[in-house]
Short mmCIF file of C-alpha atoms in Angstrom, two decimals:
data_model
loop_
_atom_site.label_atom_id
_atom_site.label_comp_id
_atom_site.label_asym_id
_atom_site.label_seq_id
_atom_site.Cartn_x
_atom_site.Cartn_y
_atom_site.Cartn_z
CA UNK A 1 0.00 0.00 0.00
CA UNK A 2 1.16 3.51 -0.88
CA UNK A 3 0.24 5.95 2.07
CA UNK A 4 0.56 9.60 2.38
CA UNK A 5 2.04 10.69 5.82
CA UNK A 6 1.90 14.21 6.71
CA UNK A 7 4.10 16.10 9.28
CA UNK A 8 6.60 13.06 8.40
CA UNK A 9 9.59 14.61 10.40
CA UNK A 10 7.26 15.28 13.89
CA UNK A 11 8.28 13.22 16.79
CA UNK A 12 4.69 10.97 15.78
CA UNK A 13 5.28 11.34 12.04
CA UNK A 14 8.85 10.14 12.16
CA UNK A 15 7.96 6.48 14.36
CA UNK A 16 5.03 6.42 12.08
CA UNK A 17 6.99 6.56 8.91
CA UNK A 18 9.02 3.49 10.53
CA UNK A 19 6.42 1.76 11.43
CA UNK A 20 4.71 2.09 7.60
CA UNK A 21 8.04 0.53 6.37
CA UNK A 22 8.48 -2.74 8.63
CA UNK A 23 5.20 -3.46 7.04
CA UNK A 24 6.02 -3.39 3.79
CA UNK A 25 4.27 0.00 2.83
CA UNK A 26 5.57 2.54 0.35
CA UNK A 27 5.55 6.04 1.69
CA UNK A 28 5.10 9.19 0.61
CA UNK A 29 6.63 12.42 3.30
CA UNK A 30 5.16 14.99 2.69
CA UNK A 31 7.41 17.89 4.66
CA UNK A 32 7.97 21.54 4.88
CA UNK A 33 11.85 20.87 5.35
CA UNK A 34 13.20 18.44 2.42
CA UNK A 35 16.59 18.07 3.82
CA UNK A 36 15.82 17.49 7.51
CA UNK A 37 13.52 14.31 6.21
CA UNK A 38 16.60 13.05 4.55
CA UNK A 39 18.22 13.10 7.62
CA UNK A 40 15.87 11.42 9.88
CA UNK A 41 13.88 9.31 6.73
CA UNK A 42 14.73 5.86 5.72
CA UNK A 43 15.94 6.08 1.80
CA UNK A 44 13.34 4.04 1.18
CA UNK A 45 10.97 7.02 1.61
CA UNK A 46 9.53 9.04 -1.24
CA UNK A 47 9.96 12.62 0.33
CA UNK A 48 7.47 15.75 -1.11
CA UNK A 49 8.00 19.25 0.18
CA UNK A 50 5.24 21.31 0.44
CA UNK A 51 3.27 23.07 3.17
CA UNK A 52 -0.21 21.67 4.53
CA UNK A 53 -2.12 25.05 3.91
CA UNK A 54 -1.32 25.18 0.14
CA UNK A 55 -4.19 23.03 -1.51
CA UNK A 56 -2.30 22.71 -4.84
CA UNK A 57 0.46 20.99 -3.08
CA UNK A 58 -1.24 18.61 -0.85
CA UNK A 59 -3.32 17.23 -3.87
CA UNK A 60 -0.19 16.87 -5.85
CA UNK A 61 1.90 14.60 -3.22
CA UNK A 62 -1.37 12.66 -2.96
CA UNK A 63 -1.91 11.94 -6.39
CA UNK A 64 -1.06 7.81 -6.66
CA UNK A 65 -1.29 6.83 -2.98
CA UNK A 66 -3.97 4.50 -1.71
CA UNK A 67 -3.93 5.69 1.69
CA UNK A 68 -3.85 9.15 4.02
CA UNK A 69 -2.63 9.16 7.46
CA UNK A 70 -3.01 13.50 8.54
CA UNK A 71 -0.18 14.16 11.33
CA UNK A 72 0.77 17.65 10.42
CA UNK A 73 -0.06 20.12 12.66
CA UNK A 74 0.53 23.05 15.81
CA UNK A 75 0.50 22.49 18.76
CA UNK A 76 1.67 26.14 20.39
CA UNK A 77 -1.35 28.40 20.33
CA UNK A 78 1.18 31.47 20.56
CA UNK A 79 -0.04 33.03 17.15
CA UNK A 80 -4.09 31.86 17.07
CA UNK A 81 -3.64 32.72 13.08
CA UNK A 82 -1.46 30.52 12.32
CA UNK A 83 -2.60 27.33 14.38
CA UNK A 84 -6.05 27.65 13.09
CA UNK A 85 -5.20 28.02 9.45
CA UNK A 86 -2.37 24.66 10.21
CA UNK A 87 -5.25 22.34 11.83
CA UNK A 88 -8.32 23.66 9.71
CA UNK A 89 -7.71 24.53 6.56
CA UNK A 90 -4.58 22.30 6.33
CA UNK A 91 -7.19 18.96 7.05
CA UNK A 92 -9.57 20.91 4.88
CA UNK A 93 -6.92 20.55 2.28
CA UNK A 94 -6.00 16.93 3.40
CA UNK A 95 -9.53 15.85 3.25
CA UNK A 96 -10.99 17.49 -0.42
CA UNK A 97 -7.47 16.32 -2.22
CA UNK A 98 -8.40 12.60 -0.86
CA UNK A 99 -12.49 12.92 -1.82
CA UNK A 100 -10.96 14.44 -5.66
CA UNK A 101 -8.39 11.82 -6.13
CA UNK A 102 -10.91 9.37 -4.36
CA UNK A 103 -8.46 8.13 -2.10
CA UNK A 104 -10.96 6.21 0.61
CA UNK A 105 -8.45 5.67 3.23
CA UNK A 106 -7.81 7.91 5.54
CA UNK A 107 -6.67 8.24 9.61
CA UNK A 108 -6.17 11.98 10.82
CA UNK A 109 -4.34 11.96 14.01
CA UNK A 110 -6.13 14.65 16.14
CA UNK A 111 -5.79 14.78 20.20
CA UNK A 112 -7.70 14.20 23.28
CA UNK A 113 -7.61 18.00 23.58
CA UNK A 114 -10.22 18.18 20.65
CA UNK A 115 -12.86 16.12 23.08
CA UNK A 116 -11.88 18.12 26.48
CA UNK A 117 -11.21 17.12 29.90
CA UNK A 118 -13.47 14.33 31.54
CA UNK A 119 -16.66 15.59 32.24
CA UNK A 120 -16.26 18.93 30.48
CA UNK A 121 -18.39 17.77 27.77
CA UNK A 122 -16.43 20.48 25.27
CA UNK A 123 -12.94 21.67 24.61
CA UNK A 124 -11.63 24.28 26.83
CA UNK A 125 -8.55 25.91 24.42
CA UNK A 126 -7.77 27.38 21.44
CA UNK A 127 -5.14 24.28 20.50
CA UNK A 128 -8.52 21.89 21.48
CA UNK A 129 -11.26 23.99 19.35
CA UNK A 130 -8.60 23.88 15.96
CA UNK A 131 -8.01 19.74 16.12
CA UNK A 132 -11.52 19.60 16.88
CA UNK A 133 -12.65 21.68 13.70
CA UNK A 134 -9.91 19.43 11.52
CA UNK A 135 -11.91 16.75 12.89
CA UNK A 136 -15.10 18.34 11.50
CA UNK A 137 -13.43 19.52 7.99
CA UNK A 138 -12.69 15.43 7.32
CA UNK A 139 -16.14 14.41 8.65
CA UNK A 140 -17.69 17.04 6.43
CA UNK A 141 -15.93 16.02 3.38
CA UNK A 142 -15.45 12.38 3.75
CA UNK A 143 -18.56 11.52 5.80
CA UNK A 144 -19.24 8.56 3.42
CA UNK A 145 -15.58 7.46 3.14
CA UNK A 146 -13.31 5.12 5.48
CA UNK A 147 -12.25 7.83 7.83
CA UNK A 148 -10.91 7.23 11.05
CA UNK A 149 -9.91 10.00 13.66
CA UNK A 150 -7.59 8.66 16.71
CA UNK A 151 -7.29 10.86 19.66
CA UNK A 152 -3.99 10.56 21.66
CA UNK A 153 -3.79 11.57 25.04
CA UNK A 154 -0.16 13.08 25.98
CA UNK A 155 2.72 11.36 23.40
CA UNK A 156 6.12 10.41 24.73
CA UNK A 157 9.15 8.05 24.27
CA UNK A 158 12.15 8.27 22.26
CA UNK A 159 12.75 11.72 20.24
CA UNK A 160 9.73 13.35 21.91
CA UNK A 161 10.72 16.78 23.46
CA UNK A 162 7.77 18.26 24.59
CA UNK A 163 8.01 16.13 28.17
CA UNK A 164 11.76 16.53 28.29
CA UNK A 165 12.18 19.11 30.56
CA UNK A 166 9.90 17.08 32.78
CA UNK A 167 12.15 14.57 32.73
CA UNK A 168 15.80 16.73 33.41
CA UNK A 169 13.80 17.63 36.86
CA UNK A 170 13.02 14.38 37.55
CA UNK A 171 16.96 13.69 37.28
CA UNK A 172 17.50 16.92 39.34
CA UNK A 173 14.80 15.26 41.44
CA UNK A 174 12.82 18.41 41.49
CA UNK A 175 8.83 17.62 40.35
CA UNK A 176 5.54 19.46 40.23
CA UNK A 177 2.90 18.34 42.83
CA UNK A 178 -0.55 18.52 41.62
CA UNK A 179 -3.90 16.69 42.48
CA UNK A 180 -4.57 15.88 38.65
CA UNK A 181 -5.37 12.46 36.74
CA UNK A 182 -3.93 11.95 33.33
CA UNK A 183 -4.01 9.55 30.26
CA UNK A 184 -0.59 8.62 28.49
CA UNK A 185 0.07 6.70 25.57
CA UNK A 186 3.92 5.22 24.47
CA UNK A 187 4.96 6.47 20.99
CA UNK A 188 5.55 2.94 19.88
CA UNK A 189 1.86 1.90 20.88
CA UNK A 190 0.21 4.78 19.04
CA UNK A 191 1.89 4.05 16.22
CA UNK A 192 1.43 0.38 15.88
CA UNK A 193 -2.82 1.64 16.31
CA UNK A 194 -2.14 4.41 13.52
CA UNK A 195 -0.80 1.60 11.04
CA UNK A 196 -3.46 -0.76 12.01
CA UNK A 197 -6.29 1.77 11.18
CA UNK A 198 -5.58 1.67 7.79
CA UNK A 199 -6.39 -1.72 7.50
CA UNK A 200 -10.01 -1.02 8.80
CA UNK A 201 -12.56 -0.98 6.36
CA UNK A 202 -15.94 1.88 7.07
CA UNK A 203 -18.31 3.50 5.12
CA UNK A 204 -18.53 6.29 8.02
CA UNK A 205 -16.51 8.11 10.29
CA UNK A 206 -15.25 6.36 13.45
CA UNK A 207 -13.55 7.96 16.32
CA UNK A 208 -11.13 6.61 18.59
CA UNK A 209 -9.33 7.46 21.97
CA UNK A 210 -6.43 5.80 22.95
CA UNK A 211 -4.17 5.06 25.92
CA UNK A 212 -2.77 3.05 28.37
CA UNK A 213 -4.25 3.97 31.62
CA UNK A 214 -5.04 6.52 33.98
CA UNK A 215 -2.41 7.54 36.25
CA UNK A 216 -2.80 10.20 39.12
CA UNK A 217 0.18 13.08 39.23
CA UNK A 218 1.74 11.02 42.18
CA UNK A 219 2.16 7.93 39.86
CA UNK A 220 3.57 9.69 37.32
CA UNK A 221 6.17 11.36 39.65
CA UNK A 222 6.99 8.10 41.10
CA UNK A 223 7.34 6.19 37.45
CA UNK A 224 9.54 9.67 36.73
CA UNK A 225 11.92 9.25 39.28
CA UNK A 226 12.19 5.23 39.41
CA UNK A 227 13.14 5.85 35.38
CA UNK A 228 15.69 8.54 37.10
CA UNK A 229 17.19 6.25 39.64
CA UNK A 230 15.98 8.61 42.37
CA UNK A 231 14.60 7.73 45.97
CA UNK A 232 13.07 10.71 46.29
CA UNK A 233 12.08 14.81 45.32
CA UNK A 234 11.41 18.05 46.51
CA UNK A 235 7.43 18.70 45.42
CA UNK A 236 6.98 22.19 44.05
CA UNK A 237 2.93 22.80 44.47
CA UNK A 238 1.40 23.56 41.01
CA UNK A 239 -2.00 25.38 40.91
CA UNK A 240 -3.67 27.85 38.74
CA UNK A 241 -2.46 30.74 40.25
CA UNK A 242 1.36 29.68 39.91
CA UNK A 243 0.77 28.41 36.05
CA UNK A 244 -0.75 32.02 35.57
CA UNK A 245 2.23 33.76 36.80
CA UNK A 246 4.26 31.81 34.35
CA UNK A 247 3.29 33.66 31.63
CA UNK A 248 5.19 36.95 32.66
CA UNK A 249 8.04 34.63 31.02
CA UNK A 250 6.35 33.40 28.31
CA UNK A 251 7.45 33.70 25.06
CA UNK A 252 7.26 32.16 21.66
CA UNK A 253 9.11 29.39 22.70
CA UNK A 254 7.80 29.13 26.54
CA UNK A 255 5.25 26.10 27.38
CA UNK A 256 3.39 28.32 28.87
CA UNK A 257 0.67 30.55 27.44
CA UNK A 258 -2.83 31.07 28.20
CA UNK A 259 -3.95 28.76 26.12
CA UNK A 260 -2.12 25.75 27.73
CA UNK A 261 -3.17 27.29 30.90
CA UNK A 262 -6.90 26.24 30.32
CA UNK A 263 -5.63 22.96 29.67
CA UNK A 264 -3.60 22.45 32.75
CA UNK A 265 -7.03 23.85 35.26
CA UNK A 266 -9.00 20.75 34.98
CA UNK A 267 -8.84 18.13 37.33
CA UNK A 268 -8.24 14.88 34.61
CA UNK A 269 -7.45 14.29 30.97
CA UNK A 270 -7.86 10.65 30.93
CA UNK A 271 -9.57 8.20 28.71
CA UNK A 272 -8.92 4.34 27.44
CA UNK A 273 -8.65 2.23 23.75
CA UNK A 274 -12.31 -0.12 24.71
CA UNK A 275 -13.37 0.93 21.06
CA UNK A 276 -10.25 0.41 19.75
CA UNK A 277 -9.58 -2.67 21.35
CA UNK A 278 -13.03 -3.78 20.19
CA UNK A 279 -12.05 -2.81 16.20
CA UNK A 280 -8.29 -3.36 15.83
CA UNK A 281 -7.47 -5.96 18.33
CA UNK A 282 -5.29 -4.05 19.61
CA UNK A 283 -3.92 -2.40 23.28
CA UNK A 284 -1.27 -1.09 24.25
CA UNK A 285 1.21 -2.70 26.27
CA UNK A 286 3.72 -0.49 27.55
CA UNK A 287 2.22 1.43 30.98
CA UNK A 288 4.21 4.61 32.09
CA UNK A 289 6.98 2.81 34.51
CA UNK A 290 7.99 0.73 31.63
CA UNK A 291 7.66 3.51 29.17
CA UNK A 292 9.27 6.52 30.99
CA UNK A 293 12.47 4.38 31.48
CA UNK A 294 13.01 3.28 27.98
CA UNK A 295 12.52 7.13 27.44
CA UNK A 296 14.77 8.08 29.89
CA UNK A 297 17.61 5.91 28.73
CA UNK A 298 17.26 7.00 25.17
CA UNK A 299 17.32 10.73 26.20
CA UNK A 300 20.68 9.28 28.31
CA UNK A 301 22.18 7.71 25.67
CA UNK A 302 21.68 10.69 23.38
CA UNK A 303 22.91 13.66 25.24
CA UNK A 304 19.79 15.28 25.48
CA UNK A 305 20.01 14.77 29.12
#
């Protein structure tokens, strides 16, 4: 099978991309930056440069591919612009090019953020409402198609940086302390789900969550510091007022901004893979303990800690 993976050189696009090729798929990368996917692309890989908002572009790199799998996107709400047009119009794009080329296999990888916290019963940021409205652009135009939407929970493992920093504290054995439940999900798990979707059959939209448990903040520091060889850490309380002051050093760059500030206020982000499980077969198997030490020794062994 011939698939289409956008946002091929992301920390998900990248395992996915390896994943496609240990089964035997042909690939298509379609990137911003030609010469980084060279770099971290197998050879095997057909590589197309392009950007996700340009329509003309996105049908062209599909054109001859028998599957989609939509990974491209923001995730820093910093300039509102900019992540809107990325997660709308760039599924928008994503999803007409596949209904014109009638290409009738296709996964978009959105986020749990595009559902909201439990019991919310809507999204509560600007990051949440733009996945949420890709979701809508693919159900809109490929209603009648095979689409299938995953939503991930937070991503980690190998080459992931956005829980990094989390883990140099751990090492420093300095961790937040917060009264909070959360849902994670290993790289390597999310991508073996991602590759198996496109062997589902539909003739209408499905939607999937995915991960492998729901851990309370005092697990997670626990499964941070046993993957850091530490006995122990000094807490630093976390609470809404703290998180608020942080952005009087925010900047472009900073991980915090208002907008990740409504995400951090509510009390869980959790949810599990039953429908998945039911459809694919398939759960994950690696819980955080085992996870955030494989991570940890892969940041170790490659100086990024």
């Amino acid at each position: 099978m011939r698939v289409f993976v956008s946002g091929a050189t992301g920390f998900v696009g990248v395992n996915t991309v390896k994943k496609l090729i240990k089964y035997g798929h042909e690939v298509v990368a379609f990137v911003r930056n030609k010469g980084l996917a060279e770099k971290l692309l197998d050879r095997q890989v057909d590589v197309f440069q392009g950007s996700i908002e340009d329509f003309d572009t996105v049908y062209s790199g599909l054109k001859g591919c028998d599957a989609v799998i939509h990974i491209a996107g923001q995730i820093k709400a910093h300039n509102l612009d900019d992540l809107y047009t990325t997660n709308r119009i760039g599924s928008r794009n994503v999803a007409v090019a596949s209904r014109r080329l009638n290409i009738n296999n296709v996964v978009y990888v959105s986020s749990l953020a595009a559902r909201g916290p439990d019991g919310a019963g809507s999204v509560v940021s600007h990051y949440g409402y733009s996945k949420r409205l890709g979701e809508l652009e693919f159900i809109h135009n490929l209603f009648d198609a095979n689409l299938k939407i995953i939503r991930p929970p937070i991503v980690y493992g190998p080459f992931d940086k956005g829980l990094l920093e989390l883990f140099r504290m751990a090492r420093l054995g300095v961790l937040p302390k917060m009264d909070k439940y959360y849902s994670f999900i290993f790289i390597d798990d999310l991508v073996e789900a991602i590759v198996k979707l496109i062997n589902l059959d539909f003739d209408s939209p499905r939607i999937y969550c995915i991960s492998s448990g729901k851990y309370h903040c005092k697990e997670i520091n626990q499964a941070l510091l046993r993957a850091a060889g530490k006995n122990g850490a000094f807490y630093l309380p976390l609470n809404d007022k703290i998180a608020m002051a942080g952005l009087l050093f925010s900047t472009s760059k900073s991980p915090f901004s208002r907008d990740k500030i409504r995400e951090i206020k509510p009390k869980a982000w959790t949810c599990d893979s039953e429908r998945l499980n039911k459809d694919i077969k398939f759960s994950p198997t690696i819980d955080i303990f085992t996870g955030f030490d494989i991570t940890f020794r892969w940041y170790e062994e490659h100086g990024w800690i």
